[in-house]
Structures are given as C-alpha cells and as structure tokens.
Amino acid sequence: MADHLEASVTLPSDPASVSAARSYVVGTLAEWGLPSDTDTADTVRLIVSELATNAVQHTLGQSPTFTVDLVLDRDEQLRIGVTDSHPRFPKRLPAAVQQDNGRGMVIVRCLTAERGGRLTVRPTREGGKTVCIELPWTVADRPVTAGGRQEP
C-alpha cells in the first residue's frame, strides 16, 4: 500500500447526494483494502451519512455543493472531511424527546470516539467549514453477519 492515498468527490447539496457520498466513500475504502461488510465500514458509512446530511440540510441553501475528502496516511490513519461553504459551525442541540433531528453530530462524536478517533471542525479560507474525523486505519475487521454480529 502507498504511504499516502487521497480521494475526493464534490456533490450538489441535494438529499440524493447523501447516498452518493456514502457509496463513494465505501467504494473507495474497499479499493484501499477495507471490505464493505465490516464493522468499521458500517461505522464510516453512518458517519459519512450524518456529515453529508448536515451539509445538505443545515447550510440553508447557502452551499450549492459539498465535498468529501478521504486521506489514508501510512496505513495508520484515515481522515474523512466534509466541506461546505456555509460559515456556521455545527451546534450541539439539546436532545428533546420530541425532536426529530439534531442528534447527528452527537452520533458522529460517539462513533468516532468509540473507534479511538477524533472529530474537528475548522474554517476554510473561502469562509465555509470542514468537519473532519480521524480514525485509526484497521482493515483486520471481521465481516458483520446478517444478525449484526462479527464472525469469529
């Protein structure tokens, strides 16, 4: 494997792009050696789904596109960044029982921490922001069975 791999896709800020972002990331990671039927791939799929959904829903039409960047460094660390052109950073909302949304970043933080990673949000030079997660790269995951348990 190379010391440094990168991939990127820019998609329209449209709900249909969330699925496209998930597929792109999982397909790219499979090319890099992470099978799509592992627990790590499922975690990454959910994280990307939440970040892409935020880029579509919470930019209030002020970001016509969003970009998903993937970087794998030395087979040790995977970075996934989702960038949009809206300047507002994600906010932690109170988890009211009646709320239908607002828990995406909580889910992303928990999943990232559970995998031993970290989450950062930084401004872009153009005035937008990038939400970035960093995860240890592990391709030794076992496949997830239909019941949701890993095979021995």
N, CA and C of each residue as an Amber inpcrd file, in Angstrom:
protein
   456
   0.8490000  -1.1700000   0.0000000   0.0000000   0.0000000   0.0000000
   0.8970000   1.2360000   0.0000000   0.4320000   2.2700000  -0.6300000
   1.1890000   3.5180000  -0.7080000   1.2150000   4.2080000   0.6560000
   2.1940000   5.0930000   0.8360000   2.2810000   5.8500000   2.0830000
   1.1440000   6.8350000   2.2530000   0.5860000   7.2780000   1.1440000
  -0.4190000   8.3380000   1.2210000  -1.4020000   8.1700000   0.0550000
  -2.6570000   7.9970000   0.3880000  -3.7050000   7.9040000  -0.6290000
  -4.7230000   9.0020000  -0.3880000  -5.2320000   9.5700000  -1.4740000
  -6.2520000  10.6180000  -1.3740000  -7.3400000  10.3740000  -2.4040000
  -8.5500000  10.7700000  -2.0360000  -9.6800000  10.7300000  -2.9610000
 -10.6370000  11.8350000  -2.5540000 -11.3980000  12.3270000  -3.5170000
 -12.3040000  13.4380000  -3.2470000 -13.4630000  13.4060000  -4.2360000
 -14.6190000  13.8170000  -3.7610000 -15.7820000  13.9650000  -4.6280000
 -16.5610000  15.2050000  -4.1810000 -17.0260000  15.9760000  -5.1530000
 -17.8780000  17.1340000  -4.8800000 -19.2590000  16.8350000  -5.4370000
 -20.2510000  17.0380000  -4.6000000 -21.6270000  16.6970000  -4.9400000
 -22.5450000  17.8830000  -4.7250000 -23.6790000  17.9360000  -5.4300000
 -24.6440000  19.0110000  -5.1910000 -25.2850000  18.8670000  -3.8150000
 -25.6150000  19.9740000  -3.2000000 -26.2870000  19.9520000  -1.8970000
 -27.7520000  19.5750000  -2.0970000 -27.9360000  18.2970000  -2.3030000
 -29.2490000  17.7340000  -2.5860000 -29.3720000  16.4500000  -1.7740000
 -30.5540000  16.1430000  -1.2510000 -30.6870000  14.9260000  -0.4510000
 -30.1960000  13.6540000  -1.1490000 -30.3410000  13.5570000  -2.4490000
 -29.8740000  12.3730000  -3.1760000 -28.3570000  12.2170000  -3.0990000
 -27.6530000  13.2930000  -2.8340000 -26.1950000  13.2420000  -2.7650000
 -25.6840000  12.5390000  -1.5120000 -26.5240000  12.4100000  -0.4980000
 -26.0940000  11.7250000   0.7290000 -25.7800000  10.2660000   0.4110000
 -26.6500000   9.6200000  -0.3220000 -26.4260000   8.2370000  -0.7260000
 -25.1970000   8.1240000  -1.6250000 -25.0380000   9.0700000  -2.5340000
 -23.8770000   9.0610000  -3.4240000 -22.5790000   9.2160000  -2.6260000
 -22.5880000  10.0520000  -1.6020000 -21.4010000  10.2410000  -0.7610000
 -21.0610000   8.9510000  -0.0250000 -22.0720000   8.3060000   0.5480000
 -21.8440000   7.0290000   1.2440000 -21.2350000   5.9960000   0.3040000
 -21.8360000   5.8550000  -0.8660000 -21.3570000   4.8590000  -1.8330000
 -19.9330000   5.1510000  -2.2700000 -19.6330000   6.4170000  -2.5200000
 -18.3000000   6.8100000  -2.9460000 -17.2610000   6.4400000  -1.8780000
 -17.5560000   6.7800000  -0.6290000 -16.6000000   6.5280000   0.4490000
 -16.3980000   5.0290000   0.6540000 -17.4760000   4.2720000   0.7350000
 -17.3460000   2.8410000   0.9670000 -16.6360000   2.1640000  -0.2070000
 -16.9350000   2.5870000  -1.4250000 -16.2520000   2.0310000  -2.5950000
 -14.7680000   2.3500000  -2.6050000 -14.4270000   3.5810000  -2.2570000
 -13.0190000   3.9790000  -2.2090000 -12.2730000   3.2030000  -1.1350000
 -12.8770000   3.0880000   0.0470000 -12.2140000   2.3540000   1.1250000
 -12.0580000   0.8740000   0.7780000 -13.0050000   0.3220000   0.0430000
 -12.8690000  -1.0760000  -0.4110000 -11.6640000  -1.2040000  -1.3530000
 -11.4870000  -0.2250000  -2.2320000 -10.3120000  -0.2270000  -3.1150000
  -9.0220000  -0.1380000  -2.3130000  -9.0750000   0.5200000  -1.1650000
  -7.9000000   0.6770000  -0.3170000  -7.7130000  -0.4980000   0.6410000
  -8.6080000  -1.4740000   0.5890000  -8.4190000  -2.6810000   1.3820000
  -9.3950000  -2.9100000   2.5120000 -10.3770000  -2.0390000   2.7110000
 -11.3600000  -2.2300000   3.7780000 -12.6420000  -2.7930000   3.1750000
 -12.9090000  -4.0800000   3.3870000 -14.1290000  -4.6680000   2.8300000
 -15.3810000  -3.9420000   3.3310000 -16.3710000  -3.8430000   2.4610000
 -17.5800000  -3.0850000   2.7950000 -18.4800000  -3.7950000   3.7900000
 -18.2060000  -5.0710000   4.1010000 -19.0620000  -5.8050000   5.0260000
 -18.4640000  -5.9070000   6.4320000 -17.6290000  -4.9370000   6.8200000
 -17.0240000  -4.9450000   8.1510000 -17.6950000  -3.9170000   9.0510000
 -17.4540000  -4.0690000  10.3370000 -17.9910000  -3.1390000  11.3220000
 -17.4350000  -1.7290000  11.0950000 -16.1530000  -1.6400000  10.7670000
 -15.5590000  -0.3240000  10.5100000 -16.2140000   0.3390000   9.3060000
 -16.4450000  -0.4130000   8.2480000 -17.1090000   0.1540000   7.0680000
 -18.5080000   0.6290000   7.4150000 -19.2280000  -0.1190000   8.2420000
 -20.5680000   0.3110000   8.6660000 -20.4960000   1.6100000   9.4670000
 -19.5050000   1.7100000  10.3510000 -19.3340000   2.9320000  11.1500000
 -19.0280000   4.1210000  10.2490000 -18.1010000   3.9380000   9.3200000
 -17.7440000   5.0230000   8.4000000 -18.9560000   5.4120000   7.5540000
 -19.7140000   4.4330000   7.0980000 -20.9100000   4.6970000   6.2920000
 -21.8930000   5.5910000   7.0680000 -22.1100000   5.2900000   8.3370000
 -23.0290000   6.0850000   9.1470000 -22.4770000   7.4890000   9.3980000
 -21.1900000   7.5890000   9.6890000 -20.5770000   8.9030000   9.9210000
 -20.6970000   9.7770000   8.6720000 -20.3510000   9.2250000   7.5160000
 -20.4350000   9.9890000   6.2720000 -21.8810000  10.3880000   5.9880000
 -22.7940000   9.4840000   6.2540000 -24.2080000   9.7930000   6.0520000
 -24.6430000  10.9900000   6.8940000 -24.2520000  11.0000000   8.1510000
 -24.6280000  12.1060000   9.0500000 -23.9690000  13.4180000   8.6140000
 -22.6810000  13.3680000   8.2780000 -21.9840000  14.5960000   7.8820000
 -22.5140000  15.1450000   6.5610000 -22.7840000  14.2640000   5.6020000
 -23.3370000  14.7150000   4.3190000 -24.7520000  15.2690000   4.5020000
 -25.5390000  14.6160000   5.3430000 -26.8890000  15.1170000   5.6240000
 -26.8250000  16.5160000   6.2200000 -25.9060000  16.7230000   7.1550000
 -25.7430000  18.0610000   7.7390000 -25.3580000  19.0790000   6.6720000
 -24.4500000  18.6960000   5.7800000 -24.0100000  19.6220000   4.7290000
 -25.1580000  19.9910000   3.8040000 -26.1050000  19.1030000   3.6300000
 -27.2660000  19.3850000   2.7740000 -28.3340000  20.1570000   3.5380000
 -28.6840000  19.7010000   4.7350000 -29.8310000  20.2610000   5.4600000
 -29.5530000  21.5680000   6.1900000 -28.3740000  21.7230000   6.7320000
 -28.1390000  22.8420000   7.6450000 -27.3620000  24.0060000   7.0430000
 -27.1770000  24.0140000   5.7390000 -26.4980000  25.1460000   5.1150000
 -27.4960000  26.1550000   4.5660000 -28.7580000  25.8710000   4.7370000
 -29.8330000  26.8050000   4.3920000 -29.7270000  27.3170000   2.9620000
 -29.3620000  26.4400000   2.0420000 -29.2650000  26.8110000   0.6380000
 -28.0790000  27.6900000   0.3020000 -27.2010000  27.9430000   1.2650000
 -26.0590000  28.8270000   1.0300000 -24.8140000  28.0820000   0.5640000
 -24.9100000  26.7810000   0.4200000 -23.7860000  25.9900000  -0.0740000
 -24.3100000  25.1060000  -1.1920000 -24.0730000  25.4850000  -2.4450000
 -24.6280000  24.7130000  -3.5580000 -24.0230000  23.3190000  -3.7020000
 -22.8420000  23.1060000  -3.1280000 -22.1840000  21.8040000  -3.1860000
 -21.5300000  21.5140000  -1.8440000 -21.1310000  20.2610000  -1.6750000
 -20.2670000  19.8810000  -0.5530000 -19.2430000  18.8970000  -1.1000000
 -18.1180000  18.8120000  -0.4200000 -17.0240000  17.9520000  -0.8610000
 -16.6740000  16.9660000   0.2400000 -16.4550000  15.7300000  -0.1580000
 -15.9970000  14.6900000   0.7630000 -14.5650000  14.3450000   0.3570000
 -13.6390000  14.5180000   1.2920000 -12.2310000  14.2040000   1.0710000
 -11.8310000  13.0190000   1.9400000 -11.0670000  12.1210000   1.3740000
 -10.5370000  10.9610000   2.0880000  -9.0180000  10.9780000   1.9850000
  -8.3580000  10.7330000   3.0960000  -6.8930000  10.6510000   3.1110000
  -6.5140000   9.4710000   3.9920000  -5.6680000   8.6030000   3.4590000
  -5.1220000   7.4950000   4.2300000  -3.6150000   7.7060000   4.3130000
  -3.1180000   7.8810000   5.5290000  -1.6840000   8.1070000   5.7570000
  -1.0190000   6.8610000   6.3120000  -0.0130000   6.3540000   5.5960000
   0.8700000   5.2730000   6.0490000   0.1330000   4.0680000   6.6280000
  -1.0180000   3.7450000   6.0880000  -1.7840000   2.6050000   6.6030000
  -2.0400000   2.7090000   8.1000000  -2.0720000   3.9370000   8.6140000
  -2.2560000   4.1280000  10.0500000  -3.4700000   4.9650000  10.3970000
  -3.7440000   5.9700000   9.5910000  -4.8000000   6.9170000   9.9480000
  -5.6380000   7.2780000   8.7320000  -6.9500000   7.2140000   8.9200000
  -7.9020000   7.6130000   7.8970000  -8.5250000   8.9350000   8.3090000
  -8.5040000   9.8990000   7.3990000  -9.1740000  11.1800000   7.6290000
 -10.2910000  11.3270000   6.6040000 -11.4530000  11.6980000   7.0990000
 -12.6010000  11.9800000   6.2390000 -13.0790000  13.3740000   6.5880000
 -13.1100000  14.2470000   5.5830000 -13.5790000  15.6070000   5.7890000
 -14.7530000  15.9010000   4.8780000 -15.7440000  16.5700000   5.4220000
 -16.8770000  17.0290000   4.6270000 -16.8850000  18.5540000   4.7160000
 -16.7560000  19.1870000   3.5530000 -16.6270000  20.6420000   3.4810000
 -17.8150000  21.2350000   2.7590000 -18.3580000  22.3090000   3.3410000
 -19.3910000  23.0820000   2.6580000 -19.0310000  24.5560000   2.7740000
 -19.7480000  25.4000000   2.0580000 -19.3810000  26.8240000   2.0280000
 -20.1870000  27.6820000   2.9990000 -20.9630000  27.0680000   3.8730000
 -21.7100000  27.8390000   4.8770000 -20.8130000  28.0700000   6.0880000
 -20.7690000  29.3000000   6.6110000 -19.8320000  29.6020000   7.6940000
 -20.2520000  29.0810000   9.0750000 -21.5220000  28.7490000   9.2560000
 -21.9860000  28.3470000  10.5950000 -21.4630000  26.9600000  10.9490000
 -20.8300000  26.8660000  12.1220000 -20.3350000  25.5910000  12.6210000
 -21.4990000  24.7910000  13.1890000 -21.3780000  23.4640000  13.2140000
 -22.4350000  22.6420000  13.8180000 -22.5820000  22.9970000  15.2960000
 -23.8140000  22.9540000  15.7650000 -24.0890000  23.2380000  17.1730000
 -24.6690000  21.9980000  17.8240000 -24.2890000  21.7950000  19.0600000
 -24.8680000  20.7010000  19.8340000 -26.2290000  21.1690000  20.3340000
 -27.2590000  20.4650000  19.9160000 -28.6140000  20.8090000  20.3040000
 -29.0540000  19.9590000  21.4870000 -29.9610000  20.5060000  22.3200000
 -30.4870000  19.6640000  23.4010000 -31.2900000  18.5190000  22.7910000
 -31.1690000  17.3620000  23.3660000 -31.8440000  16.1830000  22.8280000
 -33.2420000  16.0630000  23.4230000 -34.1240000  16.9280000  22.9730000
 -35.5070000  16.8670000  23.4340000 -36.1670000  15.6220000  22.8570000
 -37.0070000  15.0090000  23.6350000 -37.6590000  13.7750000  23.2160000
 -38.4840000  13.9960000  21.9560000 -39.0900000  15.1580000  21.8020000
 -39.9590000  15.4270000  20.6720000 -39.2000000  15.7690000  19.3930000
 -37.9050000  16.0180000  19.4790000 -37.1320000  16.4190000  18.3090000
 -36.9700000  15.2750000  17.3310000 -37.1600000  15.5730000  16.0510000
 -36.9360000  14.5810000  15.0090000 -35.5130000  14.6160000  14.4870000
 -34.7940000  15.6880000  14.7490000 -33.4190000  15.7830000  14.2680000
 -32.5690000  16.4900000  15.3130000 -31.3050000  16.7380000  14.9700000
 -30.4230000  17.4430000  15.8890000 -29.4530000  16.5390000  16.6210000
 -29.4910000  15.2500000  16.3180000 -28.6100000  14.3240000  17.0190000
 -27.4330000  13.8470000  16.1620000 -27.3420000  14.3090000  14.9370000
 -26.3160000  13.8240000  14.0110000 -24.9010000  13.9840000  14.5230000
 -24.5570000  15.1510000  15.0280000 -23.1920000  15.3680000  15.4980000
 -22.9140000  14.5790000  16.7700000 -23.9360000  14.3560000  17.5930000
 -23.7480000  13.5110000  18.7720000 -23.3990000  12.0900000  18.3330000
 -24.1120000  11.6070000  17.3290000 -23.8380000  10.2660000  16.7930000
 -22.4210000  10.2060000  16.2330000 -22.0440000  11.2160000  15.4540000
 -20.7030000  11.2450000  14.8520000 -19.6310000  11.2740000  15.9390000
 -19.8090000  12.1110000  16.9560000 -18.8210000  12.1820000  18.0480000
 -18.6890000  10.8370000  18.7570000 -19.8150000  10.2100000  19.0540000
 -19.7890000   8.9290000  19.7740000 -19.1310000   7.8340000  18.9450000
 -19.5020000   7.7280000  17.6900000 -18.9220000   6.6990000  16.8350000
 -17.4220000   6.9190000  16.6370000 -17.0360000   8.1680000  16.4740000
 -15.6230000   8.4950000  16.2850000 -14.8280000   8.1450000  17.5350000
 -15.3410000   8.5320000  18.6970000 -14.6530000   8.2330000  19.9540000
 -14.5980000   6.7280000  20.2080000 -15.6800000   6.0370000  19.8900000
 -15.7380000   4.5870000  20.0800000 -14.6430000   3.8740000  19.2780000
 -14.2960000   4.4240000  18.1380000 -13.2670000   3.8430000  17.2670000
 -11.8700000   4.3710000  17.5890000 -11.7450000   5.1960000  18.6370000
 -10.4340000   5.7160000  19.0100000  -9.9940000   6.8950000  18.1690000
 -10.9490000   7.5870000  17.5680000 -10.6340000   8.7190000  16.6910000
 -10.9460000  10.0490000  17.3300000 -10.9030000  11.0640000  16.4920000
 -11.2460000  12.4060000  16.9730000 -11.9660000  13.1700000  15.8830000
 -12.7310000  14.1510000  16.3000000 -13.5090000  14.9890000  15.4070000
 -13.0560000  16.4300000  15.5750000 -12.8770000  17.1320000  14.4600000
 -12.5410000  18.5470000  14.4950000 -13.4110000  19.2830000  13.4720000
 -13.6100000  20.5540000  13.7340000 -14.2990000  21.4310000  12.7870000
 -13.4080000  22.6360000  12.6040000 -13.1230000  22.9660000  11.3530000
 -12.2450000  24.1130000  11.1040000 -12.7990000  24.9450000   9.9510000
 -12.5320000  26.2390000  10.0100000 -12.9920000  27.1030000   8.9150000
 -12.1290000  26.8980000   7.6710000 -12.7120000  27.1630000   6.5140000
 -11.9550000  27.1420000   5.2680000 -11.5600000  28.5630000   4.9040000
 -10.5890000  28.6860000   4.0330000 -10.1650000  30.0250000   3.5830000
 -11.2930000  30.7530000   2.8680000 -12.1980000  29.9870000   2.2620000
 -13.2960000  30.5860000   1.4890000 -14.4730000  30.9970000   2.3550000
 -14.4080000  30.7400000   3.6490000 -15.4740000  31.1660000   4.5460000
 -16.4310000  30.0700000   4.9660000 -16.2140000  28.8630000   4.5100000
 -17.0520000  27.7400000   4.9160000 -16.4130000  26.9920000   6.0680000
 -16.6570000  25.6850000   6.1110000 -16.1020000  24.8710000   7.1790000
 -15.8730000  23.4500000   6.6880000 -14.9820000  22.7460000   7.3790000
 -14.7530000  21.3320000   7.1530000 -14.9490000  20.6150000   8.4800000
 -15.8140000  19.6170000   8.4700000 -15.9690000  18.7300000   9.6100000
 -15.1420000  17.5000000   9.2810000 -14.1700000  17.2090000  10.1310000
 -13.1890000  16.1640000   9.8360000 -13.1550000  15.1480000  10.9660000
 -13.1340000  13.8790000  10.5830000 -12.9000000  12.8320000  11.5670000
 -11.5950000  12.1410000  11.2140000 -10.8940000  11.7050000  12.2330000
  -9.6730000  10.9330000  12.0660000  -9.8550000   9.6420000  12.8240000
  -9.6190000   8.5400000  12.1280000  -9.7840000   7.2090000  12.7150000
  -8.5300000   6.3880000  12.4930000  -8.1950000   5.5310000  13.4570000
  -7.1150000   4.5780000  13.1960000  -7.5460000   3.6740000  12.0460000
  -6.6280000   3.3660000  11.1410000  -6.9400000   2.5200000   9.9890000
  -6.7740000   1.0680000  10.3970000  -7.8460000   0.3310000  10.3450000
  -7.7990000  -1.0920000  10.6700000  -8.5560000  -1.8560000   9.5990000
  -7.8500000  -2.6790000   8.8600000  -8.5110000  -3.4930000   7.8490000
  -8.6810000  -4.9230000   8.3430000  -8.2980000  -5.1870000   9.5750000
  -8.3900000  -6.5350000  10.1170000  -9.7690000  -6.8280000  10.6980000
 -10.7430000  -5.9630000  10.4550000 -12.1090000  -6.2010000  10.9270000
 -12.6440000  -7.5030000  10.3690000 -13.4720000  -8.1360000  11.1530000
 -14.1660000  -9.3220000  10.6740000 -15.4830000  -8.8980000  10.0480000
 -15.9600000  -9.6450000   9.0640000 -17.2390000  -9.3160000   8.4390000
 -18.3780000  -9.3460000   9.4480000 -19.3620000  -8.5030000   9.2090000
 -20.5560000  -8.4640000  10.0430000 -21.5600000  -9.4430000   9.4530000
 -22.1450000 -10.3070000  10.2930000 -23.1300000 -11.2690000   9.8220000
 -24.4830000 -10.6030000   9.7110000 -25.4340000 -11.3160000   9.1470000
 -26.7800000 -10.7640000   8.9630000 -27.4030000 -10.3610000  10.2830000
 -27.0460000 -11.0330000  11.3630000 -27.5860000 -10.7010000  12.6820000
 -26.8920000  -9.5210000  13.3250000 -25.9000000  -8.9510000  12.6610000
 -25.2170000  -7.7870000  13.1990000 -24.0040000  -8.1150000  14.0290000
 -23.6830000  -9.4220000  14.1810000 -22.5150000  -9.8060000  14.9670000
 -21.3450000 -10.1200000  14.0390000 -20.1580000  -9.8830000  14.5510000
 -18.9750000 -10.1850000  13.7570000 -18.7180000 -11.6730000  13.7630000
 -18.2160000 -12.1740000  12.6180000 -17.8520000 -13.5800000  12.5290000
 -16.5800000 -13.8210000  13.3120000 -16.4220000 -15.0230000  13.8860000
 -15.1970000 -15.3180000  14.6500000 -13.9940000 -15.4500000  13.7480000
